[in-house]
């Protein structure tokens, strides 16, 4: 029969005596249990005793904390917190140095206990310790234990930091400012000053007057990481509590003192691994530094402010090489409107209106100007490259820069306070004085590259931004050590890789690997394959237009091919121009039966001919042929990768061969996932919605939808 839930079996120790094994009834008063234990050792005055844990922090047990005691716990009988506090206070005030040192050592240990701390503080113990520090007569170990006890007692929050005297602050600041001071004293002094700044607005001003940033930066160049951590923590505290009008001034001072490069060389690239507390302080500094951008991020552009409008004029001038303005006002306005459209602004007439939404406000314009001035070649290339594309495929630089700035602010949590316990700092932000701007410049190039890879149009803007966000967050998660390394990480995270990672992660989820899901997937797959097969055949019946190979004349020739409705004959014929829509069977003069063989790529007869050897790789990847006999073939070059997959898959389906294109596998995975989700939700009358195919590698103008009719 198990023991009652309120009974806990424990061992209780007392120096010089055998331990007592008792069953502690948690319903009995603690004083009654202590009295019983004292009687077991013939100790009188049980009210002068208390129970403590024998291991770990050795905290006192109270009526509130006794519920944490577990079976098998070893406890220790000790003098009560009040009695211990009184004895230590008397010994601290004694004239014997050795006795005082031992008392301070024990006090430093006991001060972490909230029960003891309450008793000691009620006896004016903190005032006693403060006077010992202010006297300036304690050094070495004695001073270190005094400061440790003081900090531990204050951290309980029982008394206000505002009670600290100015002379005490000056004394502690003096230890920080001394060129040579004991490491343990320096650590505790830095920690006390940090607590003062964080817990009292009035003490912030006093500490700020006594401590200079230059003195704190000096402590970052030592080999002791604990000292470095406390120094950065104090810098962060001063930064965090500084009035808004002083933060920019403090940031300028830190920049002049080369704080970033010192942290990079002596901390991040030091010979010691970064500990958790140091990582947290670096994260806090990173957040506070980026928060300096909040003011610009939340500042709207004033369309009537000429100085702000001049920045937009400068963007236009740099992009278009300072072309001479036309003399007429109307001509100048028309030219400006055209240029602002090429720059990708939403409002072509008055682009200042694009910066009236916050966030990102004026911060986006700052980023654009930095790119235009510092990376001028990159800026001009992006603008001119997109202005020369088709309207539907151009990547609007202005709109992209604004939305990208907003996204980066969200990713890096600009304007938000640091999270307690978070260690997510990025080393690369400590490698450049203008890390934020350089980060933007890398990301805007990434956005432009991804836009091209996705063959995106204006309607795909949000989809592109989602992919770019994923690319950036994945790259940041790899913790690149520099801006150049970030570029390398992003190069490996192109659009194709993001699609592969998404698919891999989706299929590696535990839920998708469970036996019921695997069984469901296997049961659904034949149905989905049949749907894809039917979709391919339906598209072949609609037909496609192909360019005649080898025609180098300006006036291109085309031919059209489509499958008969009974899936037995291919109808084809020449066209003078690319058709708009389907071509009737009557207009296609030639026809042939479905052959028994289909070949692709370099195995095609028209790719083996001498004149075809000069065809580039693009043509080779889009070529396929229907073989009848060595002398009769029907040769194709698909207009794009999508049409290639449609026709090769469809012809393979007609011949009873497996469809194996990349597009088919992607279709299959997408449809199976949708079908599984619907079935797992136990929906009735399951219908598979229309889904677009993956974006092809080659430009095209088709709109693909599944046809299940």
XYZ file of C-alpha atoms in Angstrom:
709
model
C 0.000 0.000 0.000
C 1.593 3.348 -0.988
C 2.258 5.935 1.760
C -0.184 8.848 2.120
C 0.476 11.779 -0.225
C 1.078 14.116 2.731
C 3.878 11.956 4.170
C 7.453 12.647 2.952
C 10.386 10.484 4.031
C 13.503 12.588 4.664
C 16.851 12.436 6.473
C 17.848 15.276 8.843
C 21.492 15.947 9.784
C 23.117 17.718 12.718
C 26.906 18.142 13.131
C 28.410 15.405 15.360
C 25.217 13.289 15.497
C 23.657 10.463 13.557
C 21.072 11.517 11.002
C 17.419 11.094 11.847
C 15.172 9.321 9.357
C 11.655 10.644 9.765
C 8.329 10.658 8.010
C 7.389 14.327 7.705
C 3.676 14.930 7.834
C 3.077 17.983 5.652
C -0.159 18.682 7.514
C 1.680 19.272 10.799
C 3.081 22.762 11.586
C 6.761 23.071 10.724
C 7.535 24.309 14.241
C 6.113 21.061 15.661
C 8.351 18.956 13.398
C 11.429 21.024 14.339
C 10.598 20.601 18.040
C 10.402 16.828 17.573
C 13.743 16.752 15.760
C 15.409 18.848 18.500
C 14.035 16.511 21.149
C 15.652 13.595 19.304
C 19.053 15.191 19.861
C 18.196 16.680 23.270
C 18.442 20.259 21.995
C 16.532 22.940 23.894
C 15.027 26.141 22.472
C 13.573 24.654 19.282
C 12.311 28.129 18.300
C 15.961 29.071 17.655
C 16.314 26.396 14.974
C 15.133 25.879 11.426
C 15.477 23.338 8.620
C 17.604 23.895 5.516
C 18.440 21.821 2.491
C 21.772 20.028 2.912
C 22.626 20.230 -0.802
C 22.512 22.885 -3.503
C 21.803 26.472 -2.431
C 20.930 25.202 1.081
C 17.876 27.439 1.355
C 15.774 27.655 4.501
C 12.501 25.746 4.514
C 9.400 27.766 5.326
C 5.713 26.982 5.533
C 5.395 28.398 1.987
C 8.250 26.346 0.478
C 7.865 23.038 2.342
C 5.681 21.637 -0.423
C 8.804 21.315 -2.633
C 10.349 18.661 -0.371
C 10.525 15.260 -2.096
C 10.985 11.745 -0.766
C 14.638 10.995 -0.017
C 15.634 14.637 0.496
C 18.466 15.298 2.932
C 17.800 18.228 5.280
C 19.932 19.910 7.893
C 18.981 21.387 11.237
C 20.434 24.905 11.502
C 20.030 28.008 13.607
C 17.038 30.115 12.593
C 17.372 32.893 9.961
C 16.802 35.635 12.538
C 19.407 34.225 14.899
C 21.912 33.713 12.060
C 21.382 37.305 10.838
C 21.907 38.725 14.327
C 25.101 36.727 14.906
C 26.578 37.651 11.515
C 25.788 41.327 11.987
C 27.573 41.294 15.333
C 30.618 39.509 13.920
C 30.793 41.905 10.936
C 30.988 44.839 13.328
C 33.655 43.189 15.491
C 37.246 44.437 15.541
C 38.851 41.092 14.675
C 39.784 41.027 10.994
C 39.731 37.232 10.739
C 36.315 36.986 12.415
C 34.957 39.741 10.187
C 36.271 38.032 7.060
C 34.675 34.700 7.991
C 31.396 36.451 8.802
C 31.365 38.267 5.450
C 32.157 35.037 3.620
C 29.216 33.280 5.291
C 26.994 36.326 4.732
C 27.766 36.312 1.001
C 26.558 32.708 0.871
C 23.418 33.176 3.006
C 22.298 36.406 1.320
C 20.903 34.480 -1.637
C 18.255 33.022 0.689
C 15.163 35.279 0.692
C 14.162 34.217 4.211
C 17.563 35.108 5.663
C 17.770 38.290 3.536
C 14.496 39.563 4.981
C 15.753 39.094 8.537
C 19.147 40.693 7.852
C 17.639 43.705 6.044
C 15.162 44.257 8.883
C 18.173 44.604 11.195
C 19.557 47.493 9.042
C 22.154 45.122 7.622
C 22.328 46.805 4.216
C 23.188 50.151 5.818
C 26.010 48.444 7.716
C 27.460 46.978 4.518
C 27.123 50.301 2.668
C 29.076 52.078 5.420
C 31.840 49.460 5.212
C 32.173 50.190 1.492
C 32.018 53.970 1.912
C 34.772 53.878 4.537
C 37.235 52.697 1.911
C 39.101 50.615 4.499
C 38.212 47.199 3.070
C 40.271 45.587 0.335
C 40.797 42.228 -1.332
C 38.659 39.312 -0.219
C 36.903 41.247 2.518
C 35.678 43.898 0.074
C 34.723 41.267 -2.528
C 32.536 39.363 -0.033
C 30.992 42.636 1.160
C 30.008 43.623 -2.366
C 28.705 40.117 -3.111
C 26.482 40.148 -0.017
C 25.260 43.683 -0.788
C 24.298 42.775 -4.370
C 22.571 39.541 -3.339
C 20.538 41.323 -0.666
C 19.479 44.136 -3.008
C 18.484 41.724 -5.773
C 15.636 40.390 -3.628
C 13.830 43.705 -4.170
C 12.978 44.120 -0.511
C 14.312 47.679 -0.329
C 14.536 50.391 -2.986
C 17.767 51.218 -4.775
C 16.882 54.902 -4.421
C 18.126 54.736 -0.807
C 21.727 54.346 -2.004
C 23.895 57.356 -1.140
C 26.003 59.340 -3.589
C 29.178 58.548 -1.644
C 28.492 54.819 -2.087
C 28.039 55.310 -5.840
C 31.291 57.260 -6.093
C 33.148 54.543 -4.197
C 31.814 51.772 -6.459
C 32.506 53.839 -9.585
C 36.017 54.387 -8.275
C 36.668 50.643 -8.311
C 35.539 50.510 -11.956
C 37.671 53.481 -12.958
C 40.859 52.271 -11.249
C 43.411 50.968 -13.752
C 44.416 48.058 -11.511
C 41.791 46.449 -9.301
C 41.056 42.917 -8.151
C 38.975 40.976 -10.714
C 36.346 39.858 -8.210
C 35.883 43.426 -6.947
C 35.621 44.771 -10.497
C 33.007 42.158 -11.454
C 30.798 42.961 -8.490
C 31.206 46.711 -8.896
C 30.107 46.531 -12.530
C 27.144 44.366 -11.560
C 26.075 46.771 -8.783
C 26.239 49.760 -11.131
C 24.184 47.885 -13.729
C 21.496 47.126 -11.134
C 21.455 50.765 -10.031
C 20.891 51.965 -13.580
C 18.194 49.389 -14.364
C 16.265 49.824 -11.108
C 16.346 53.565 -10.465
C 15.831 56.510 -12.812
C 17.560 58.919 -10.435
C 20.550 56.610 -9.973
C 20.970 56.373 -13.751
C 21.897 60.057 -13.897
C 24.310 59.701 -10.979
C 26.032 56.663 -12.451
C 26.194 58.300 -15.889
C 28.077 61.213 -14.318
C 30.612 58.935 -12.636
C 31.239 56.391 -15.399
C 32.506 57.193 -18.889
C 32.020 55.006 -21.916
C 35.743 55.070 -22.602
C 36.492 53.529 -19.220
C 33.980 50.755 -19.812
C 35.332 50.041 -23.295
C 38.751 49.589 -21.726
C 37.410 46.621 -19.755
C 36.428 44.899 -23.009
C 40.058 44.563 -24.035
C 40.977 42.219 -21.184
C 41.197 38.440 -21.442
C 38.607 37.751 -18.723
C 35.231 37.095 -20.386
C 33.371 37.647 -17.101
C 34.711 41.208 -16.916
C 33.839 41.743 -20.584
C 30.300 40.479 -19.981
C 29.709 42.790 -16.997
C 31.157 45.746 -18.916
C 28.858 45.194 -21.923
C 25.929 44.682 -19.543
C 26.572 48.090 -17.954
C 26.907 49.740 -21.385
C 23.577 48.157 -22.367
C 21.938 49.388 -19.158
C 23.147 52.953 -19.741
C 21.997 52.729 -23.363
C 18.590 51.325 -22.430
C 17.812 53.876 -19.718
C 19.191 56.911 -21.516
C 16.592 59.532 -22.518
C 15.652 59.363 -26.192
C 17.450 62.614 -26.976
C 20.697 61.200 -25.573
C 20.712 57.787 -27.199
C 21.931 59.032 -30.580
C 24.627 61.041 -28.792
C 25.693 57.975 -26.839
C 25.722 55.899 -30.030
C 28.012 58.465 -31.651
C 30.329 58.300 -28.658
C 30.426 54.506 -28.820
C 31.217 54.720 -32.535
C 34.039 57.180 -31.908
C 35.452 54.844 -29.268
C 35.331 51.953 -31.801
C 33.116 49.814 -29.563
C 32.050 47.632 -32.468
C 35.550 46.740 -33.631
C 36.728 46.149 -30.060
C 33.864 43.733 -29.419
C 34.534 42.018 -32.752
C 38.270 41.563 -32.160
C 38.375 40.957 -28.395
C 35.084 39.142 -27.776
C 33.518 37.575 -30.870
C 36.817 36.625 -32.499
C 38.578 35.992 -29.219
C 40.215 32.722 -28.277
C 37.367 31.676 -25.959
C 33.904 30.352 -26.847
C 31.047 32.774 -26.226
C 29.173 31.847 -23.042
C 25.405 32.152 -22.732
C 25.411 35.378 -20.684
C 27.852 37.057 -23.059
C 25.712 35.969 -26.023
C 22.683 37.521 -24.330
C 24.460 40.823 -23.750
C 25.646 40.921 -27.381
C 22.050 40.288 -28.455
C 20.821 43.128 -26.215
C 23.436 45.497 -27.659
C 22.424 44.466 -31.180
C 18.736 45.149 -30.441
C 19.440 48.511 -28.793
C 21.619 49.545 -31.724
C 18.930 48.685 -34.272
C 16.336 50.462 -32.133
C 18.103 53.710 -33.003
C 16.431 53.272 -36.402
C 12.970 53.433 -34.858
C 12.686 57.206 -35.090
C 13.298 57.208 -38.852
C 11.140 54.112 -39.252
C 8.178 55.898 -37.665
C 8.766 59.259 -39.390
C 6.473 59.993 -42.317
C 7.787 61.915 -45.259
C 6.480 65.432 -45.611
C 5.642 65.893 -49.322
C 6.130 69.642 -48.870
C 9.616 69.364 -47.362
C 12.017 70.355 -50.106
C 15.042 68.770 -48.384
C 13.292 65.410 -48.296
C 12.116 65.724 -51.878
C 15.687 66.505 -52.923
C 16.640 62.989 -51.839
C 14.192 61.553 -54.383
C 15.595 63.915 -57.020
C 19.066 62.598 -56.154
C 17.910 59.002 -56.632
C 16.601 59.933 -60.042
C 19.778 61.821 -60.987
C 22.102 58.970 -60.010
C 19.989 56.366 -61.800
C 19.748 58.195 -65.096
C 23.208 59.758 -65.186
C 22.227 63.369 -64.731
C 20.381 63.770 -67.987
C 19.732 67.383 -68.883
C 16.315 68.587 -67.840
C 14.093 69.884 -70.636
C 13.409 73.569 -70.559
C 9.632 73.412 -70.449
C 7.868 72.803 -67.167
C 5.362 70.396 -68.701
C 8.110 68.452 -70.460
C 10.088 68.254 -67.213
C 7.066 66.925 -65.311
C 6.410 64.328 -67.985
C 10.023 63.201 -67.942
C 10.076 63.020 -64.131
C 6.892 60.940 -64.142
C 8.440 58.527 -66.631
C 11.649 58.267 -64.573
C 9.779 57.713 -61.320
C 7.862 54.912 -63.002
C 11.160 53.357 -64.084
C 12.437 53.724 -60.511
C 9.503 51.580 -59.411
C 7.566 54.040 -57.284
C 3.856 53.396 -56.828
C 2.995 57.077 -57.150
C 4.659 58.188 -60.384
C 3.568 61.803 -60.129
C 4.535 62.406 -56.496
C 6.739 59.552 -55.195
C 7.004 61.303 -51.813
C 3.596 59.809 -51.052
C 5.151 56.323 -51.084
C 6.980 57.155 -47.855
C 4.022 58.371 -45.806
C 3.225 54.966 -44.333
C 4.954 53.887 -41.123
C 6.729 51.632 -40.770
C 9.069 51.914 -42.689
C 8.673 55.680 -43.201
C 11.837 57.612 -43.987
C 14.049 54.633 -43.141
C 13.284 53.127 -46.541
C 14.394 56.322 -48.287
C 17.590 56.350 -46.200
C 18.360 52.805 -47.334
C 17.741 53.634 -50.977
C 20.001 56.685 -50.814
C 22.782 54.655 -49.165
C 22.576 52.054 -51.935
C 22.591 54.733 -54.626
C 25.623 56.555 -53.190
C 27.776 53.780 -51.718
C 26.941 50.992 -54.184
C 26.166 53.148 -57.179
C 26.932 50.527 -59.832
C 24.614 48.019 -58.167
C 21.860 50.617 -57.846
C 22.078 51.683 -61.490
C 22.197 48.085 -62.682
C 19.055 47.136 -60.749
C 17.109 50.163 -61.962
C 18.133 49.976 -65.606
C 17.845 46.202 -65.755
C 14.237 46.312 -64.631
C 13.321 49.324 -66.723
C 14.370 47.380 -69.823
C 12.181 44.365 -69.051
C 8.627 43.836 -70.157
C 6.225 45.817 -67.993
C 4.668 42.705 -66.519
C 8.040 41.234 -65.495
C 9.794 44.319 -64.184
C 10.794 44.301 -60.507
C 9.725 47.737 -59.151
C 12.778 48.975 -57.263
C 11.013 51.660 -55.231
C 8.167 49.467 -54.041
C 10.545 46.571 -53.359
C 12.911 48.744 -51.314
C 10.052 50.054 -49.175
C 8.543 46.625 -48.518
C 11.971 45.077 -47.954
C 12.803 47.713 -45.339
C 9.550 46.957 -43.554
C 10.356 43.241 -43.662
C 13.873 43.688 -42.282
C 12.470 45.784 -39.436
C 10.110 42.928 -38.594
C 12.804 40.247 -38.815
C 15.232 42.182 -36.607
C 12.421 43.482 -34.351
C 13.375 47.133 -34.698
C 11.692 49.174 -31.961
C 11.044 46.223 -29.642
C 12.692 45.749 -26.253
C 15.195 42.869 -25.871
C 13.748 39.533 -24.781
C 14.977 38.225 -21.464
C 17.018 35.067 -21.927
C 17.397 35.438 -25.697
C 20.918 34.867 -27.080
C 20.174 35.420 -30.771
C 22.932 37.807 -31.775
C 24.453 37.887 -35.276
C 28.239 38.267 -35.508
C 28.080 39.867 -38.958
C 26.352 42.975 -37.566
C 29.531 43.693 -35.612
C 31.743 43.590 -38.715
C 30.677 46.877 -40.323
C 29.992 50.392 -39.059
C 26.957 50.608 -41.376
C 25.795 47.011 -40.892
C 22.092 47.801 -41.271
C 22.564 49.588 -44.585
C 24.912 46.903 -45.920
C 22.417 44.241 -44.892
C 19.729 46.068 -46.867
C 21.989 46.326 -49.928
C 22.608 42.576 -49.918
C 18.913 41.806 -49.475
C 17.696 44.140 -52.231
C 20.023 42.361 -54.654
C 18.663 39.054 -53.412
C 15.108 40.259 -54.015
C 15.921 41.290 -57.570
C 17.596 37.922 -58.238
C 14.702 35.927 -56.758
C 12.219 37.969 -58.792
C 14.003 36.896 -61.963
C 14.255 33.260 -60.861
C 10.504 33.156 -60.176
C 9.683 34.877 -63.488
C 7.420 37.023 -61.358
C 4.961 39.660 -62.446
C 3.364 42.472 -60.464
C 0.646 40.061 -59.298
C 3.326 37.837 -57.732
C 4.794 40.615 -55.567
C 3.638 39.187 -52.228
C 4.735 35.670 -53.188
C 8.214 36.930 -54.006
C 8.418 38.780 -50.687
C 7.454 35.601 -48.836
C 10.223 33.659 -50.540
C 12.745 36.435 -49.842
C 11.738 36.503 -46.172
C 12.359 32.769 -45.978
C 15.721 33.111 -47.718
C 16.825 35.832 -45.296
C 15.633 34.090 -42.129
C 17.242 30.811 -43.170
C 20.523 32.566 -43.940
C 20.483 34.443 -40.610
C 19.848 31.173 -38.778
C 23.207 29.944 -40.108
C 24.923 32.791 -38.188
C 27.168 34.110 -40.983
C 30.256 35.726 -39.511
C 30.435 38.546 -42.073
C 28.459 40.303 -44.801
C 30.414 38.383 -47.444
C 29.541 35.092 -45.781
C 25.892 36.160 -45.754
C 26.108 36.634 -49.535
C 27.507 33.108 -49.895
C 24.709 31.654 -47.769
C 22.076 33.463 -49.815
C 23.629 32.270 -53.079
C 22.999 28.721 -51.922
C 19.386 29.539 -51.002
C 18.049 30.296 -54.472
C 14.399 29.830 -55.351
C 14.851 26.209 -56.439
C 16.570 25.374 -53.162
C 13.771 27.014 -51.146
C 11.217 24.865 -52.978
C 13.311 21.764 -52.307
C 13.684 22.624 -48.623
C 9.981 23.277 -48.248
C 9.151 19.935 -49.816
C 11.755 18.086 -47.774
C 10.660 19.633 -44.500
C 7.005 19.029 -45.224
C 7.583 15.375 -45.965
C 9.949 14.881 -43.018
C 7.408 16.016 -40.469
C 6.578 13.309 -37.970
C 2.881 13.437 -38.813
C 3.589 12.610 -42.449
C 5.749 9.622 -41.487
C 3.229 7.868 -39.272
C 1.840 4.540 -40.597
C -1.748 5.822 -41.150
C -0.486 8.786 -43.187
C 1.846 6.613 -45.257
C -1.026 4.208 -45.940
C -3.300 7.086 -46.939
C -0.645 8.511 -49.238
C -0.159 5.163 -50.985
C -3.907 4.790 -51.431
C -4.314 8.305 -52.860
C -1.308 8.277 -55.202
C -2.880 6.204 -58.023
C -5.923 8.484 -58.050
C -3.758 11.589 -58.293
C -1.544 10.088 -60.995
C -4.621 9.347 -63.044
C -5.828 12.948 -62.601
C -2.483 14.290 -63.810
C -2.515 11.885 -66.743
C -5.979 13.068 -67.768
C -4.946 16.706 -67.409
C -1.943 16.125 -69.682
C -4.076 14.407 -72.311
C -6.680 17.184 -72.172
C -3.929 19.725 -72.828
C -2.638 17.706 -75.781
C -6.170 17.712 -77.219
C -6.187 21.518 -76.939
C -2.874 21.581 -78.794
C 0.238 23.792 -78.741
C 2.117 26.069 -81.067
C 5.788 25.291 -81.855
C 8.505 27.354 -83.497
C 10.103 25.898 -86.601
C 13.707 25.009 -85.902
C 16.472 26.624 -87.915
C 14.388 29.538 -89.192
C 16.676 32.531 -88.734
C 14.589 35.008 -90.648
C 13.019 37.898 -88.817
C 9.550 36.694 -89.814
C 9.281 33.482 -87.757
C 7.334 30.453 -88.939
C 5.224 28.288 -86.657
C 3.411 24.991 -86.718
C 0.602 23.682 -84.547
C 0.002 20.165 -83.241
C -2.914 18.683 -81.290
C -4.145 15.252 -80.278
C -7.437 13.908 -81.604
C -10.273 13.541 -79.147
C -10.053 9.735 -79.333
C -6.329 9.949 -78.426
C -5.247 8.008 -81.533
C -4.019 10.617 -84.062
C -1.782 13.720 -84.010
C -3.049 16.549 -86.267
C -0.530 19.214 -87.312
C 0.120 21.914 -89.857
C 2.071 25.111 -90.645
C 0.987 28.578 -89.517
C 2.103 32.014 -90.630
C 1.874 33.447 -87.121
C 1.390 32.362 -83.568
C -2.325 31.580 -83.058
C -4.578 33.079 -80.412
C -6.425 30.137 -78.867
C -7.175 26.710 -80.331
C -6.667 25.838 -83.995
C -9.527 23.743 -85.507
C -8.715 20.307 -86.869
C -9.846 21.469 -90.319
C -6.962 23.935 -90.565
C -4.352 21.265 -89.803
C -3.582 19.559 -93.093
C -1.377 16.723 -91.847
C -1.938 13.894 -89.419
C -0.151 10.787 -88.176
C -0.850 7.932 -85.842
C 0.677 7.741 -82.377
C 4.035 6.038 -82.770
C 5.533 3.452 -80.453
C 8.528 5.494 -79.334
C 9.310 8.959 -77.950
C 12.858 10.297 -77.444
C 14.127 13.503 -75.852
C 17.189 15.765 -75.828
C 20.286 14.704 -77.699
C 18.634 11.435 -78.811
C 16.277 13.372 -81.073
C 17.065 13.100 -84.809
C 16.836 16.849 -85.337
C 19.420 17.357 -82.557
C 21.864 14.989 -84.251
C 21.897 16.820 -87.551
C 24.944 18.853 -88.394
C 23.077 22.156 -88.439
C 21.495 21.376 -85.111
C 24.810 20.839 -83.367
C 25.101 24.570 -82.997
C 21.897 24.757 -80.993
C 22.427 25.915 -77.437
C 21.713 23.937 -74.306
C 18.329 25.607 -73.919
C 17.066 24.154 -77.211
C 18.523 20.740 -76.382
C 16.583 20.602 -73.090
C 13.291 21.418 -74.850
C 13.588 18.982 -77.768
C 11.597 15.751 -78.189
C 10.607 13.555 -81.128
C 7.941 11.008 -82.042
C 9.582 8.111 -83.952
C 7.832 5.985 -86.581
C 10.790 4.435 -88.381
C 14.329 5.666 -89.078
C 13.067 7.819 -91.941
C 9.849 9.192 -90.446
C 9.793 11.350 -87.337
C 7.826 14.226 -85.920
C 10.266 16.658 -84.303
C 9.405 19.243 -81.642
C 11.124 22.054 -79.744
C 8.835 23.127 -76.914
C 8.428 26.884 -76.316
C 9.180 26.450 -72.613
C 9.806 23.872 -69.923
C 6.160 23.615 -68.983
C 4.967 22.737 -72.504
C 7.849 20.262 -72.739
C 6.613 18.458 -69.615
C 3.006 18.510 -70.799
C 3.833 16.901 -74.147
C 6.445 14.375 -73.036
C 4.286 13.271 -70.098
C 1.183 13.095 -72.291
C 2.907 11.072 -74.997
C 4.374 8.740 -72.363
C 0.893 8.256 -70.915
C -0.461 7.346 -74.370
C 2.323 4.773 -74.794
C 1.756 3.312 -71.329
C 5.077 4.560 -70.009
C 5.677 6.214 -66.629
C 5.461 10.011 -66.514
C 8.727 11.179 -64.994
C 9.214 14.920 -65.421
C 10.075 17.226 -62.521
C 6.784 19.017 -63.068
C 4.838 15.785 -62.677
C 6.506 14.952 -59.383
C 5.823 18.440 -58.089
C 2.183 18.204 -59.213
C 1.882 14.832 -57.531
C 3.246 15.996 -54.190
C 1.077 19.125 -54.196
C -2.134 17.308 -55.003
C -1.495 14.449 -52.590
C -0.846 16.925 -49.797
C -4.095 18.819 -50.498
C -6.088 15.590 -50.763
C -4.607 14.190 -47.532
C -5.377 17.369 -45.592
C -8.982 17.273 -46.760
C -9.418 13.609 -45.933
C -7.746 13.972 -42.547
C -10.211 16.743 -41.761
C -12.964 14.188 -42.508
C -14.647 16.449 -45.032
C -17.441 15.156 -47.223
C -17.561 15.561 -50.993
C -13.831 16.144 -51.283
C -12.914 18.414 -54.171
C -9.354 19.164 -55.157
C -9.016 22.918 -55.786
C -7.257 24.366 -58.767
C -3.557 24.789 -58.164
C -0.920 26.594 -60.223
C 2.192 24.666 -61.232
C 5.667 25.545 -59.958
C 7.102 28.634 -61.649
C 9.026 27.372 -64.736
C 12.665 28.036 -65.386
C 11.988 29.627 -68.759
C 9.796 32.680 -69.484
C 6.301 31.937 -70.673
C 2.902 33.507 -70.946
C 0.691 30.529 -70.059
C -1.753 30.188 -67.192
C -1.903 26.584 -66.013
C -4.950 25.189 -64.204
C -5.855 21.580 -63.627
C -8.782 20.403 -65.680
C -10.605 17.556 -64.004
C -13.660 17.570 -66.196
